[in-house]
Amino acid sequence: MTRIQKMTLDYHFKVEQEAGSSTFAFFGFNGTAGVWRISAIKEAGGWDDRTTVEDMDLAVRAGLKGWKFVYVGDVKVKSELPSSLKAYRRQQHRWTCGAANLFRKTGKEILLTKEVSFWRKLYLLYSFFFVRKVVAHVVPFVLYCVVIPLSVLIPEVTIPAWGVVYIPTTITLLYAIRNPSSIHFIPFWILFENVMSFHRTKATFIGLLELGSVNEWVVTEKLGNSSSTKPIPQILEIKRPRCRFWDRWTMSEILFAMFLFACATYNLVHGPDLYFIYIYLQAITFLIVGTGFCGASNS
């Protein structure tokens, strides 16, 4: 889990943020390890709680005022990942839903502003928001978890090899090329990210359509630096009530795993291709994540 998150976050920081800094002097501030000018915060209108990504919101408004963002890649800052799968799932929901909701609320403002260039507005609307905050979440889920499984049930539907193999493989290698020591984790990373795309897709539409839980805020659970206070065992030895299986299970993921198992079995029995190998693996991943057997478990 740590290696998988490292690959995703490394791309976020070293590619998305550093590339945005070097090309358009803008990237989405993620609330950590940043130095702000007070005048920039004031000119942008200060902090606003209209979405669950108030840090990104401030960055967008400051960017529209002409302020430039500089990513300093040689400064190292320690950070901490979510301490459990449940915390990670909630964090991803908040980030994805908040970004999509911010796109809805600032799209018109970005389009009409006259304080920045046309190319910077195009970068914000198309690359930063539409591609990275909407398409990047919806397309993987629709293609790998809906279109491919359903295509085995409809023989008339054929998916070209470039859409299933070549383009996804290229994108995956670009993601992982900076982490050669974790290259053997790529299959697990792909399967896990497809499961997370299920939640991110749902969160994206909640944010775009401003549905019920659009402003749901759940603080990400983290253990902190226990080495400077008390050793971890003293924290974990606290007696807690027995965790019932329905508290740990996520039924939407389990039901989707059953759908994938059915598609894979049909393809195994009736299909001329080998899609069932991938679909079975994806179904098992949905089942593992859905039943909570993923990440660290402490007795």
Coordinates of C-alpha atoms in Angstrom, one line a residue:
M1 CA 0.0 0.0 0.0
T2 CA 2.8 2.4 0.8
R3 CA 4.7 1.7 -2.4
I4 CA 1.5 2.1 -4.4
Q5 CA 0.7 5.4 -2.9
K6 CA 4.3 6.5 -3.3
M7 CA 4.0 5.9 -7.1
T8 CA 0.8 8.0 -7.3
L9 CA 2.0 10.9 -5.1
D10 CA 5.4 11.0 -6.8
Y11 CA 3.7 11.6 -10.1
H12 CA 1.5 14.2 -8.5
F13 CA 4.4 16.2 -7.1
K14 CA 7.2 15.7 -9.6
V15 CA 5.2 15.7 -12.8
E16 CA 1.9 17.6 -12.2
Q17 CA 3.1 20.3 -9.8
E18 CA 6.6 20.7 -11.1
A19 CA 5.5 20.7 -14.8
G20 CA 2.7 23.3 -13.9
S21 CA 5.3 25.4 -12.2
S22 CA 7.8 25.4 -15.1
T23 CA 5.3 25.9 -17.9
F24 CA 2.5 28.2 -16.6
A25 CA 3.8 29.1 -13.1
F26 CA 0.7 27.5 -11.6
F27 CA -0.1 24.2 -9.7
G28 CA -2.8 23.2 -7.2
F29 CA -1.6 23.8 -3.7
N30 CA -2.3 20.7 -1.6
G31 CA -2.1 22.3 1.8
T32 CA 1.3 21.0 2.8
A33 CA 4.9 22.4 2.7
G34 CA 4.0 25.7 1.1
V35 CA 5.2 29.2 1.7
W36 CA 2.6 31.9 0.9
R37 CA 2.9 35.7 0.6
I38 CA 0.3 37.3 2.9
S39 CA -0.4 39.8 0.2
A40 CA -1.2 37.0 -2.3
I41 CA -3.7 35.4 0.2
K42 CA -5.4 38.8 0.8
E43 CA -5.6 39.7 -2.9
A44 CA -7.1 36.4 -3.7
G45 CA -9.8 36.9 -1.1
G46 CA -8.5 34.8 1.8
W47 CA -9.5 31.3 2.8
D48 CA -12.9 30.2 1.7
D49 CA -14.8 27.1 2.9
R50 CA -17.1 26.8 -0.1
T51 CA -15.5 23.4 -1.0
T52 CA -13.6 20.7 0.8
V53 CA -10.4 21.7 -1.0
E54 CA -9.9 25.2 0.4
D55 CA -6.1 25.0 -0.4
M56 CA -6.7 24.3 -4.1
D57 CA -9.4 27.0 -4.1
L58 CA -7.0 29.6 -2.8
A59 CA -4.4 28.6 -5.3
V60 CA -6.8 29.0 -8.3
R61 CA -8.0 32.4 -7.1
A62 CA -4.5 33.6 -6.6
G63 CA -3.5 32.3 -10.0
L64 CA -6.3 34.2 -11.6
K65 CA -4.9 37.4 -9.9
G66 CA -1.7 36.8 -11.8
W67 CA 0.4 35.4 -8.9
K68 CA 3.1 32.9 -10.0
F69 CA 3.7 29.6 -8.2
V70 CA 7.2 28.1 -7.9
Y71 CA 7.8 24.4 -7.1
V72 CA 11.2 24.0 -5.3
G73 CA 11.9 20.3 -5.9
D74 CA 15.2 20.1 -4.0
V75 CA 13.6 20.9 -0.6
K76 CA 12.6 17.7 1.2
V77 CA 9.7 17.7 3.6
K78 CA 8.5 14.7 5.5
S79 CA 4.8 13.7 5.2
E80 CA 2.6 10.9 6.4
L81 CA 0.2 8.7 4.5
P82 CA -3.3 7.8 5.8
S83 CA -3.0 5.1 8.5
S84 CA -5.7 2.8 7.1
L85 CA -7.5 1.9 3.9
K86 CA -10.7 3.5 5.3
A87 CA -8.9 6.7 5.9
Y88 CA -7.3 6.6 2.5
R89 CA -10.7 6.0 0.8
R90 CA -12.2 9.0 2.6
Q91 CA -9.2 11.2 1.8
Q92 CA -9.6 10.3 -1.9
H93 CA -13.3 11.0 -1.8
R94 CA -12.7 14.4 -0.3
W95 CA -9.9 15.4 -2.7
T96 CA -11.8 14.2 -5.8
C97 CA -15.3 15.5 -4.9
G98 CA -13.8 18.9 -3.7
A99 CA -11.8 19.4 -6.9
A100 CA -14.8 18.6 -9.2
N101 CA -17.0 20.9 -7.1
L102 CA -14.4 23.6 -7.4
F103 CA -14.3 23.1 -11.2
R104 CA -18.1 23.7 -11.2
K105 CA -17.8 26.9 -9.1
T106 CA -14.8 28.5 -10.8
G107 CA -15.2 27.4 -14.4
K108 CA -17.1 30.6 -15.4
E109 CA -14.8 32.8 -13.4
I110 CA -11.7 31.3 -15.1
L111 CA -13.3 31.8 -18.5
L112 CA -14.3 35.4 -18.0
T113 CA -11.2 36.7 -16.2
K114 CA -9.0 39.3 -18.0
E115 CA -6.1 39.3 -15.7
V116 CA -4.3 36.2 -17.1
S117 CA -3.5 35.0 -20.6
F118 CA -5.7 32.8 -22.8
W119 CA -3.1 30.0 -22.6
R120 CA -3.1 30.0 -18.8
K121 CA -6.9 29.9 -18.8
L122 CA -6.9 27.0 -21.3
Y123 CA -4.4 25.2 -19.1
L124 CA -6.6 25.7 -16.0
L125 CA -9.8 24.7 -17.7
Y126 CA -8.6 21.8 -19.9
S127 CA -5.5 20.3 -18.4
F128 CA -5.7 21.1 -14.7
F129 CA -9.5 20.6 -14.1
F130 CA -11.1 18.7 -17.0
V131 CA -8.4 16.2 -17.8
R132 CA -6.9 15.7 -14.3
K133 CA -9.9 16.2 -12.1
V134 CA -12.6 14.6 -14.2
V135 CA -11.4 12.5 -17.2
A136 CA -8.5 10.9 -15.3
H137 CA -11.0 9.4 -12.7
V138 CA -13.9 8.5 -14.9
V139 CA -12.2 7.0 -18.0
P140 CA -10.2 4.3 -16.3
F141 CA -13.3 3.1 -14.4
V142 CA -15.6 3.2 -17.4
L143 CA -13.0 1.4 -19.7
Y144 CA -11.5 -1.2 -17.4
C145 CA -14.4 -1.9 -15.0
V146 CA -17.4 -1.4 -17.3
V147 CA -16.7 -1.5 -21.0
I148 CA -14.3 -4.4 -21.1
P149 CA -16.3 -6.7 -18.7
L150 CA -19.6 -5.9 -20.6
S151 CA -17.9 -6.4 -24.0
V152 CA -17.5 -10.1 -23.2
L153 CA -21.2 -10.4 -22.9
I154 CA -21.8 -8.8 -26.3
P155 CA -19.7 -10.6 -29.1
E156 CA -20.5 -7.9 -31.6
V157 CA -18.5 -5.4 -29.6
T158 CA -14.8 -5.4 -30.2
I159 CA -12.3 -3.1 -28.5
P160 CA -9.2 -2.2 -30.5
A161 CA -5.8 -3.2 -29.1
W162 CA -4.6 0.3 -29.0
G163 CA -7.4 1.2 -26.6
V164 CA -6.8 -1.8 -24.3
V165 CA -3.1 -2.4 -24.5
Y166 CA -0.9 0.3 -26.2
I167 CA -2.2 3.6 -24.8
P168 CA -2.8 2.3 -21.2
T169 CA 0.6 0.6 -21.1
T170 CA 2.3 3.9 -22.2
I171 CA 0.5 5.9 -19.6
T172 CA 1.3 3.3 -16.9
L173 CA 5.0 3.4 -17.8
L174 CA 5.1 7.2 -17.7
Y175 CA 3.6 7.0 -14.2
A176 CA 6.1 4.4 -13.0
I177 CA 9.2 5.4 -14.8
R178 CA 10.4 7.5 -11.8
N179 CA 10.2 4.5 -9.5
P180 CA 12.3 1.7 -11.0
S181 CA 12.6 0.0 -7.7
S182 CA 8.9 -0.5 -7.6
I183 CA 8.4 -1.6 -11.2
H184 CA 7.3 -5.1 -10.0
F185 CA 4.4 -3.4 -8.2
I186 CA 2.8 -2.1 -11.4
P187 CA 0.3 -5.0 -11.8
F188 CA -0.9 -4.4 -8.2
W189 CA -0.9 -0.7 -8.6
I190 CA -3.1 -0.9 -11.8
L191 CA -5.6 -3.3 -10.1
F192 CA -5.8 -1.2 -6.9
E193 CA -6.1 2.1 -8.8
N194 CA -9.0 0.7 -10.8
V195 CA -10.8 -0.1 -7.6
M196 CA -10.1 3.5 -6.3
S197 CA -11.4 4.9 -9.7
F198 CA -14.7 3.4 -8.7
H199 CA -14.9 5.7 -5.7
R200 CA -13.3 8.6 -7.5
T201 CA -15.8 8.4 -10.3
K202 CA -18.7 8.5 -7.8
A203 CA -17.0 11.4 -5.9
T204 CA -16.5 13.3 -9.2
F205 CA -20.2 13.3 -10.1
I206 CA -21.2 14.2 -6.5
G207 CA -18.9 17.2 -6.8
L208 CA -20.1 18.2 -10.3
L209 CA -23.8 17.8 -9.5
E210 CA -23.5 19.1 -5.9
L211 CA -25.3 16.0 -4.5
G212 CA -25.9 15.3 -0.8
S213 CA -22.3 14.6 0.5
V214 CA -20.6 17.2 -1.6
N215 CA -19.4 19.1 1.5
E216 CA -18.7 16.1 3.7
W217 CA -15.5 16.6 5.6
V218 CA -13.8 13.7 7.4
V219 CA -10.3 14.4 8.8
T220 CA -7.8 11.9 7.5
E221 CA -6.7 9.6 10.3
K222 CA -2.9 9.6 10.9
L223 CA -0.8 8.2 13.8
G224 CA 1.8 11.0 13.9
N225 CA 5.5 10.7 14.6
S226 CA 5.3 8.2 17.5
S227 CA 9.1 8.0 17.8
S228 CA 9.2 11.5 19.3
T229 CA 6.5 10.8 21.9
K230 CA 5.6 7.2 22.7
P231 CA 6.4 4.0 20.9
I232 CA 3.7 2.6 18.6
P233 CA 2.9 -0.6 20.6
Q234 CA 1.7 1.6 23.5
I235 CA -0.8 3.2 21.2
L236 CA -1.9 -0.1 19.6
E237 CA -2.4 -1.9 23.0
I238 CA -5.5 0.1 23.8
K239 CA -8.4 -2.3 24.0
R240 CA -11.0 -1.6 21.4
P241 CA -14.4 -3.1 20.7
R242 CA -14.5 -6.0 18.3
C243 CA -14.9 -4.8 14.7
R244 CA -18.0 -6.3 13.1
F245 CA -17.6 -7.4 9.6
W246 CA -20.2 -5.0 8.3
D247 CA -18.2 -2.1 9.8
R248 CA -15.2 -3.2 7.7
W249 CA -16.9 -4.3 4.5
T250 CA -17.8 -2.0 1.7
M251 CA -20.9 -3.6 0.0
S252 CA -20.6 -1.5 -3.2
E253 CA -17.2 -3.0 -3.9
I254 CA -18.3 -6.5 -3.0
L255 CA -21.3 -6.3 -5.3
F256 CA -19.1 -5.0 -8.1
A257 CA -16.7 -7.9 -7.6
M258 CA -19.6 -10.3 -8.0
F259 CA -20.5 -8.5 -11.3
L260 CA -16.9 -8.9 -12.5
F261 CA -16.8 -12.6 -11.5
A262 CA -20.0 -13.2 -13.5
C263 CA -18.5 -11.5 -16.6
A264 CA -15.2 -13.4 -16.3
T265 CA -16.9 -16.7 -15.9
Y266 CA -19.0 -16.1 -18.9
N267 CA -15.9 -15.2 -21.0
L268 CA -14.1 -18.3 -19.7
V269 CA -16.9 -20.5 -20.8
H270 CA -18.2 -18.8 -24.0
G271 CA -15.6 -16.2 -25.1
P272 CA -12.9 -16.6 -27.8
D273 CA -10.4 -14.2 -26.0
L274 CA -8.6 -14.2 -22.7
Y275 CA -10.2 -11.2 -21.1
F276 CA -11.3 -13.4 -18.2
I277 CA -7.7 -13.5 -16.9
Y278 CA -7.7 -9.7 -16.3
I279 CA -11.4 -9.6 -15.2
Y280 CA -10.8 -12.3 -12.6
L281 CA -7.8 -10.5 -11.2
Q282 CA -9.8 -7.2 -11.0
A283 CA -12.7 -9.0 -9.4
I284 CA -10.4 -10.5 -6.7
T285 CA -9.0 -7.0 -6.1
F286 CA -12.4 -5.5 -5.6
L287 CA -13.3 -8.3 -3.2
I288 CA -10.0 -7.9 -1.2
V289 CA -10.5 -4.2 -0.9
G290 CA -14.2 -4.5 -0.3
T291 CA -13.8 -6.9 2.6
G292 CA -11.1 -4.8 4.3
F293 CA -8.2 -7.2 3.8
C294 CA -5.9 -4.6 2.4
G295 CA -3.2 -2.6 4.1
A296 CA -1.8 -3.1 7.6
S297 CA -3.7 -4.9 10.3
N298 CA -2.6 -4.8 14.0
S299 CA -3.6 -7.3 16.6

